[in-house]
Amino acid sequence: MSAIDLLQSAGHSPFVLAVGLFLLPFIHEDVAIVAATLLLQDASVSSTVVVPSLFSGMVASDAAFYGLGVFAARLPWTQKVMARPGLDAVAGALEKRILETMLLVRLVPGLLLPCFMTFGARRFCFRSFLGASSIFSMIYLAVVLGIALFVCRHWPAAISDSRLMMVLAVPVSLAVVYAMRWAATLVAPRLVARASIGAAGRWDGDGIGQGLDPEIDRELDPALDRAAGRPLPPPAVASFPRPVAAAERIPPLVFYAPLAANWLRLALAYRSFSLPTAANPTITTGGMWGERKSEYLASAGPLARSFMAPTLVFAKPEGAGGRWGEAAAAQCAAAGLSWPLVLKPDIGWQGYGVRAVADAAEFGAALAALPAEVPFLAQAMSPYRGEAGLLYARLPGAPRGEVVSLAIRHHPAVMGNGRTTVAELIAADPRLSWKSACYLGRGAGHRGLPEALLRTVPAVGEIVTLTFIGSQRVGGFYRDGSSLITAALEARFDAISRDMAEFHYGRFDIRFDSPAALMCGEEFQIIEVNGIGGEAIHVWDPAFGLGHVYRELFRQQALLFEIGDRQRQRGVRPCGTVELVAALMRQSRLIGLYPASE
């Protein structure tokens, strides 16, 4: 007997059907709605049985989650979690906006259970909770179920088999549910931003200057403090259509699936899966995975090195003691490096294992945490505040290369208002709260902020930078800086790239002094080079929609294969697929050994 036959037979037993629909929301509301759509597609099943049972089950499951929170509040570990800085403020804000909260948790995946348990743990008024739950359960059920049934019942007339229509009801109802939730992930941050922008202590987006991006120009104004290594604060949330880019909200495996499919398409067309690795033949895998950052330094000539931050390569010996730390510090001094320094892995990704060290004592403590026999870099701290990623590409045999992408990178930060703690400012910010686990010490691979700093109340206008690294992994904010690309800038990076052995494609991560100087190709310092694995990171600008992001990344992949093909015609062989996978596995293994970034 098929699943449809079972549903139809259950439909002739109203009691069994009602109990089943009542219990399904306890498992998953979306599954319950799909089942209701299937049943209502069958004209023999009455909506007077399906809808009330499903609605009451949704409200009852909400009440059960509330009760679970009441019970959990008695456990010691729950009390410790509830006592964390900023959590009380967040829960209070949710309770004050109970109607908005109910709307968001219905639509945004992953919020319903923790929010409702928090309501129970804090003993929020149960009558208010139940009333709000009933209202939004009714609205959500009516909208989703109504749209799904409308689409199913107005399917093309060519589909006359009722059983086939019932089978099609499953993907249709799922599509309606997740289309609404996708839209909610775009709209929800804007609603939260409007509610919290005044209290969060964020600065406005008024810009100065002409001919440049006003926000970028203002943030690099010479009047602002330029302490060595201090990165740019992020721009105002209100200046963007959404604080979190649409592409950022998609799970990585889902987001990169179309890119993997497009890579496979290009690989079949060019008859090589690893062809792009030929773009930079002197670098391991062309810089796709597992290459050492020091390889780019080794391939650089005098001109390219003059623009790179001074860097020393070392590895901690097996069984090294305290005297080795002193010797390493002496090596840094002999190489002309002074405090503060940047300590980073030679084989790295997304800022894992990167941290700043202020003096010899911090340096010694950092060295003690390093894995043995794994290469690391000690790098001079750049004096410039601005940070950017420039993607360079040159077709083999072409007279010159181009800067095909430029992104300004902002490190996550808050601005004080004289009343609110750092933890509360993080919780109130629609973007920072998205990555709050990193700042509160709950994120894997990142140290988080000291408890004392989280409890600090910054003065009005005081900027508190939350991370040293600006990776998107910890909430780094990327903005399109293509307006800064000039002929002079392209000429400078073309000369630098040509002074690196057989380098045709890669991203230069730089610190720079001002937009005007950068446009002239002056006053910047290269802090890292990435090969063919370096993305055009301007696509993570929240101003861009998903369609634009994929168009740019598909264009980047096509360019990589074209460069690889021209290199192959010149006799350059790409690395093998086995070598490529081995490099990825080695990189992944090493990342697991690195100490937490900061």
mmCIF file of N, CA and C in Angstrom, residues 251-328:
data_model
loop_
_atom_site.group_PDB
_atom_site.id
_atom_site.type_symbol
_atom_site.label_atom_id
_atom_site.label_comp_id
_atom_site.label_asym_id
_atom_site.label_seq_id
_atom_site.Cartn_x
_atom_site.Cartn_y
_atom_site.Cartn_z
ATOM 1 N N PRO A 251 23.485 28.150 3.783
ATOM 2 C CA PRO A 251 24.505 27.209 4.275
ATOM 3 C C PRO A 251 25.570 26.979 3.210
ATOM 4 N N PRO A 252 26.861 26.942 3.602
ATOM 5 C CA PRO A 252 27.946 26.832 2.617
ATOM 6 C C PRO A 252 27.784 25.694 1.622
ATOM 7 N N LEU A 253 27.369 24.508 2.089
ATOM 8 C CA LEU A 253 27.230 23.376 1.169
ATOM 9 C C LEU A 253 26.186 23.667 0.101
ATOM 10 N N VAL A 254 25.119 24.363 0.489
ATOM 11 C CA VAL A 254 24.065 24.711 -0.472
ATOM 12 C C VAL A 254 24.550 25.817 -1.400
ATOM 13 N N PHE A 255 25.218 26.834 -0.831
ATOM 14 C CA PHE A 255 25.669 27.968 -1.643
ATOM 15 C C PHE A 255 26.663 27.520 -2.713
ATOM 16 N N TYR A 256 27.615 26.646 -2.334
ATOM 17 C CA TYR A 256 28.669 26.283 -3.277
ATOM 18 C C TYR A 256 28.261 25.158 -4.227
ATOM 19 N N ALA A 257 27.085 24.579 -4.060
ATOM 20 C CA ALA A 257 26.643 23.507 -4.954
ATOM 21 C C ALA A 257 26.568 23.972 -6.417
ATOM 22 N N PRO A 258 25.935 25.138 -6.733
ATOM 23 C CA PRO A 258 25.927 25.592 -8.131
ATOM 24 C C PRO A 258 27.332 25.878 -8.662
ATOM 25 N N LEU A 259 28.227 26.359 -7.791
ATOM 26 C CA LEU A 259 29.594 26.630 -8.229
ATOM 27 C C LEU A 259 30.329 25.329 -8.528
ATOM 28 N N ALA A 260 30.085 24.295 -7.722
ATOM 29 C CA ALA A 260 30.690 22.985 -7.991
ATOM 30 C C ALA A 260 30.168 22.416 -9.310
ATOM 31 N N ALA A 261 28.873 22.595 -9.548
ATOM 32 C CA ALA A 261 28.287 22.100 -10.801
ATOM 33 C C ALA A 261 28.867 22.845 -11.999
ATOM 34 N N ASN A 262 29.042 24.157 -11.862
ATOM 35 C CA ASN A 262 29.612 24.939 -12.964
ATOM 36 C C ASN A 262 31.072 24.571 -13.196
ATOM 37 N N TRP A 263 31.816 24.321 -12.096
ATOM 38 C CA TRP A 263 33.209 23.875 -12.241
ATOM 39 C C TRP A 263 33.267 22.544 -13.000
ATOM 40 N N LEU A 264 32.364 21.632 -12.671
ATOM 41 C CA LEU A 264 32.326 20.341 -13.362
ATOM 42 C C LEU A 264 32.000 20.524 -14.845
ATOM 43 N N ARG A 265 31.078 21.450 -15.140
ATOM 44 C CA ARG A 265 30.737 21.733 -16.540
ATOM 45 C C ARG A 265 31.955 22.239 -17.310
ATOM 46 N N LEU A 266 32.699 23.165 -16.696
ATOM 47 C CA LEU A 266 33.888 23.705 -17.351
ATOM 48 C C LEU A 266 34.967 22.636 -17.475
ATOM 49 N N ALA A 267 35.077 21.775 -16.452
ATOM 50 C CA ALA A 267 36.075 20.706 -16.492
ATOM 51 C C ALA A 267 35.811 19.746 -17.651
ATOM 52 N N LEU A 268 34.544 19.434 -17.891
ATOM 53 C CA LEU A 268 34.195 18.563 -19.019
ATOM 54 C C LEU A 268 34.482 19.252 -20.347
ATOM 55 N N ALA A 269 34.193 20.553 -20.402
ATOM 56 C CA ALA A 269 34.426 21.291 -21.644
ATOM 57 C C ALA A 269 35.919 21.400 -21.961
ATOM 58 N N TYR A 270 36.754 21.583 -20.925
ATOM 59 C CA TYR A 270 38.198 21.749 -21.124
ATOM 60 C C TYR A 270 38.972 20.442 -20.922
ATOM 61 N N ARG A 271 38.246 19.353 -20.575
ATOM 62 C CA ARG A 271 38.831 18.022 -20.425
ATOM 63 C C ARG A 271 39.882 17.953 -19.312
ATOM 64 N N SER A 272 39.662 18.693 -18.239
ATOM 65 C CA SER A 272 40.580 18.635 -17.100
ATOM 66 C C SER A 272 39.905 19.235 -15.885
ATOM 67 N N PHE A 273 39.854 18.461 -14.796
ATOM 68 C CA PHE A 273 39.232 18.952 -13.572
ATOM 69 C C PHE A 273 40.117 19.974 -12.863
ATOM 70 N N SER A 274 41.433 19.800 -12.958
ATOM 71 C CA SER A 274 42.367 20.658 -12.220
ATOM 72 C C SER A 274 43.080 21.668 -13.115
ATOM 73 N N LEU A 275 42.553 21.929 -14.301
ATOM 74 C CA LEU A 275 43.220 22.809 -15.260
ATOM 75 C C LEU A 275 43.593 24.178 -14.685
ATOM 76 N N PRO A 276 42.742 24.850 -13.877
ATOM 77 C CA PRO A 276 43.117 26.180 -13.370
ATOM 78 C C PRO A 276 44.393 26.207 -12.544
ATOM 79 N N THR A 277 44.840 25.045 -12.011
ATOM 80 C CA THR A 277 46.057 25.047 -11.204
ATOM 81 C C THR A 277 47.290 25.405 -12.024
ATOM 82 N N ALA A 278 47.182 25.339 -13.367
ATOM 83 C CA ALA A 278 48.303 25.715 -14.234
ATOM 84 C C ALA A 278 48.495 27.223 -14.295
ATOM 85 N N ALA A 279 47.555 27.999 -13.750
ATOM 86 C CA ALA A 279 47.654 29.463 -13.808
ATOM 87 C C ALA A 279 48.891 29.956 -13.079
ATOM 88 N N ASN A 280 49.223 29.315 -11.936
ATOM 89 C CA ASN A 280 50.399 29.708 -11.144
ATOM 90 C C ASN A 280 51.253 28.461 -10.902
ATOM 91 N N PRO A 281 52.026 28.017 -11.896
ATOM 92 C CA PRO A 281 52.694 26.714 -11.810
ATOM 93 C C PRO A 281 53.786 26.626 -10.745
ATOM 94 N N THR A 282 54.325 27.749 -10.270
ATOM 95 C CA THR A 282 55.379 27.684 -9.255
ATOM 96 C C THR A 282 54.809 27.571 -7.839
ATOM 97 N N ILE A 283 53.484 27.647 -7.700
ATOM 98 C CA ILE A 283 52.816 27.576 -6.399
ATOM 99 C C ILE A 283 52.098 26.233 -6.287
ATOM 100 N N THR A 284 52.158 25.598 -5.123
ATOM 101 C CA THR A 284 51.466 24.328 -4.897
ATOM 102 C C THR A 284 49.991 24.458 -5.251
ATOM 103 N N THR A 285 49.497 23.576 -6.112
ATOM 104 C CA THR A 285 48.115 23.548 -6.636
ATOM 105 C C THR A 285 47.690 24.890 -7.229
ATOM 106 N N GLY A 286 48.653 25.713 -7.605
ATOM 107 C CA GLY A 286 48.325 27.029 -8.154
ATOM 108 C C GLY A 286 47.726 27.974 -7.129
ATOM 109 N N GLY A 287 47.727 27.530 -5.861
ATOM 110 C CA GLY A 287 47.126 28.353 -4.815
ATOM 111 C C GLY A 287 45.671 28.014 -4.559
ATOM 112 N N MET A 288 45.236 26.856 -5.031
ATOM 113 C CA MET A 288 43.856 26.431 -4.799
ATOM 114 C C MET A 288 43.679 26.017 -3.338
ATOM 115 N N TRP A 289 44.456 25.045 -2.913
ATOM 116 C CA TRP A 289 44.414 24.541 -1.538
ATOM 117 C C TRP A 289 45.817 24.145 -1.115
ATOM 118 N N GLY A 290 46.106 24.310 0.164
ATOM 119 C CA GLY A 290 47.289 23.707 0.765
ATOM 120 C C GLY A 290 48.612 24.354 0.448
ATOM 121 N N GLU A 291 48.624 25.490 -0.260
ATOM 122 C CA GLU A 291 49.909 26.129 -0.551
ATOM 123 C C GLU A 291 50.423 26.885 0.675
ATOM 124 N N ARG A 292 51.722 27.094 0.738
ATOM 125 C CA ARG A 292 52.326 27.874 1.812
ATOM 126 C C ARG A 292 52.378 29.347 1.400
ATOM 127 N N LYS A 293 52.033 30.232 2.337
ATOM 128 C CA LYS A 293 52.084 31.667 2.036
ATOM 129 C C LYS A 293 53.502 32.091 1.695
ATOM 130 N N SER A 294 54.466 31.406 2.286
ATOM 131 C CA SER A 294 55.864 31.748 2.027
ATOM 132 C C SER A 294 56.278 31.439 0.590
ATOM 133 N N GLU A 295 55.517 30.598 -0.113
ATOM 134 C CA GLU A 295 55.836 30.319 -1.516
ATOM 135 C C GLU A 295 55.712 31.583 -2.363
ATOM 136 N N TYR A 296 54.731 32.425 -2.050
ATOM 137 C CA TYR A 296 54.571 33.671 -2.796
ATOM 138 C C TYR A 296 55.738 34.620 -2.513
ATOM 139 N N LEU A 297 56.213 34.620 -1.250
ATOM 140 C CA LEU A 297 57.371 35.445 -0.907
ATOM 141 C C LEU A 297 58.602 34.968 -1.662
ATOM 142 N N ALA A 298 58.766 33.641 -1.724
ATOM 143 C CA ALA A 298 59.945 33.077 -2.388
ATOM 144 C C ALA A 298 59.951 33.370 -3.886
ATOM 145 N N SER A 299 58.740 33.473 -4.478
ATOM 146 C CA SER A 299 58.663 33.704 -5.930
ATOM 147 C C SER A 299 58.746 35.175 -6.291
ATOM 148 N N ALA A 300 58.754 36.059 -5.277
ATOM 149 C CA ALA A 300 58.712 37.494 -5.528
ATOM 150 C C ALA A 300 60.098 38.064 -5.800
ATOM 151 N N GLY A 301 60.177 38.970 -6.784
ATOM 152 C CA GLY A 301 61.407 39.677 -7.076
ATOM 153 C C GLY A 301 61.542 40.915 -6.196
ATOM 154 N N PRO A 302 62.562 41.724 -6.430
ATOM 155 C CA PRO A 302 62.808 42.904 -5.586
ATOM 156 C C PRO A 302 61.642 43.896 -5.562
ATOM 157 N N LEU A 303 61.018 44.147 -6.708
ATOM 158 C CA LEU A 303 59.905 45.097 -6.744
ATOM 159 C C LEU A 303 58.734 44.597 -5.931
ATOM 160 N N ALA A 304 58.341 43.348 -6.139
ATOM 161 C CA ALA A 304 57.200 42.794 -5.409
ATOM 162 C C ALA A 304 57.481 42.758 -3.907
ATOM 163 N N ARG A 305 58.702 42.379 -3.525
ATOM 164 C CA ARG A 305 59.044 42.307 -2.103
ATOM 165 C C ARG A 305 59.003 43.668 -1.430
ATOM 166 N N SER A 306 59.292 44.718 -2.181
ATOM 167 C CA SER A 306 59.297 46.064 -1.588
ATOM 168 C C SER A 306 57.907 46.503 -1.145
ATOM 169 N N PHE A 307 56.871 45.868 -1.670
ATOM 170 C CA PHE A 307 55.498 46.207 -1.285
ATOM 171 C C PHE A 307 54.914 45.211 -0.287
ATOM 172 N N MET A 308 55.675 44.175 0.074
ATOM 173 C CA MET A 308 55.165 43.157 0.988
ATOM 174 C C MET A 308 55.623 43.430 2.410
ATOM 175 N N ALA A 309 54.759 43.153 3.367
ATOM 176 C CA ALA A 309 55.110 43.322 4.776
ATOM 177 C C ALA A 309 56.261 42.376 5.122
ATOM 178 N N PRO A 310 57.287 42.872 5.836
ATOM 179 C CA PRO A 310 58.405 41.995 6.233
ATOM 180 C C PRO A 310 57.913 40.781 7.008
ATOM 181 N N THR A 311 58.391 39.607 6.618
ATOM 182 C CA THR A 311 57.865 38.357 7.177
ATOM 183 C C THR A 311 58.999 37.368 7.421
ATOM 184 N N LEU A 312 58.908 36.647 8.527
ATOM 185 C CA LEU A 312 59.883 35.614 8.872
ATOM 186 C C LEU A 312 59.151 34.277 8.983
ATOM 187 N N VAL A 313 59.732 33.220 8.395
ATOM 188 C CA VAL A 313 59.148 31.880 8.435
ATOM 189 C C VAL A 313 59.894 31.046 9.478
ATOM 190 N N PHE A 314 59.152 30.343 10.331
ATOM 191 C CA PHE A 314 59.784 29.486 11.322
ATOM 192 C C PHE A 314 58.853 28.331 11.656
ATOM 193 N N ALA A 315 59.390 27.320 12.323
ATOM 194 C CA ALA A 315 58.599 26.177 12.777
ATOM 195 C C ALA A 315 59.099 25.766 14.154
ATOM 196 N N LYS A 316 58.183 25.471 15.033
ATOM 197 C CA LYS A 316 58.537 25.067 16.391
ATOM 198 C C LYS A 316 59.066 23.630 16.380
ATOM 199 N N PRO A 317 60.283 23.411 16.880
ATOM 200 C CA PRO A 317 60.822 22.039 16.884
ATOM 201 C C PRO A 317 60.061 21.140 17.857
ATOM 202 N N GLU A 318 60.108 19.862 17.601
ATOM 203 C CA GLU A 318 59.498 18.889 18.506
ATOM 204 C C GLU A 318 60.211 18.936 19.855
ATOM 205 N N GLY A 319 59.417 19.049 20.925
ATOM 206 C CA GLY A 319 59.988 19.075 22.262
ATOM 207 C C GLY A 319 60.689 20.360 22.621
ATOM 208 N N ALA A 320 60.383 21.455 21.913
ATOM 209 C CA ALA A 320 61.047 22.737 22.173
ATOM 210 C C ALA A 320 60.664 23.276 23.553
ATOM 211 N N GLY A 321 61.631 23.882 24.242
ATOM 212 C CA GLY A 321 61.390 24.469 25.556
ATOM 213 C C GLY A 321 61.319 25.979 25.487
ATOM 214 N N GLY A 322 61.421 26.616 26.649
ATOM 215 C CA GLY A 322 61.311 28.063 26.719
ATOM 216 C C GLY A 322 62.421 28.798 25.995
ATOM 217 N N ARG A 323 63.627 28.197 25.958
ATOM 218 C CA ARG A 323 64.746 28.872 25.311
ATOM 219 C C ARG A 323 64.519 29.009 23.806
ATOM 220 N N TRP A 324 63.753 28.091 23.235
ATOM 221 C CA TRP A 324 63.474 28.217 21.805
ATOM 222 C C TRP A 324 62.656 29.476 21.533
ATOM 223 N N GLY A 325 61.719 29.809 22.434
ATOM 224 C CA GLY A 325 60.941 31.035 22.280
ATOM 225 C C GLY A 325 61.829 32.259 22.281
ATOM 226 N N GLU A 326 62.836 32.277 23.148
ATOM 227 C CA GLU A 326 63.767 33.396 23.181
ATOM 228 C C GLU A 326 64.559 33.470 21.881
ATOM 229 N N ALA A 327 64.938 32.308 21.367
ATOM 230 C CA ALA A 327 65.685 32.278 20.106
ATOM 231 C C ALA A 327 64.823 32.780 18.947
ATOM 232 N N ALA A 328 63.543 32.412 18.956
ATOM 233 C CA ALA A 328 62.636 32.869 17.899
ATOM 234 C C ALA A 328 62.462 34.381 17.963
#
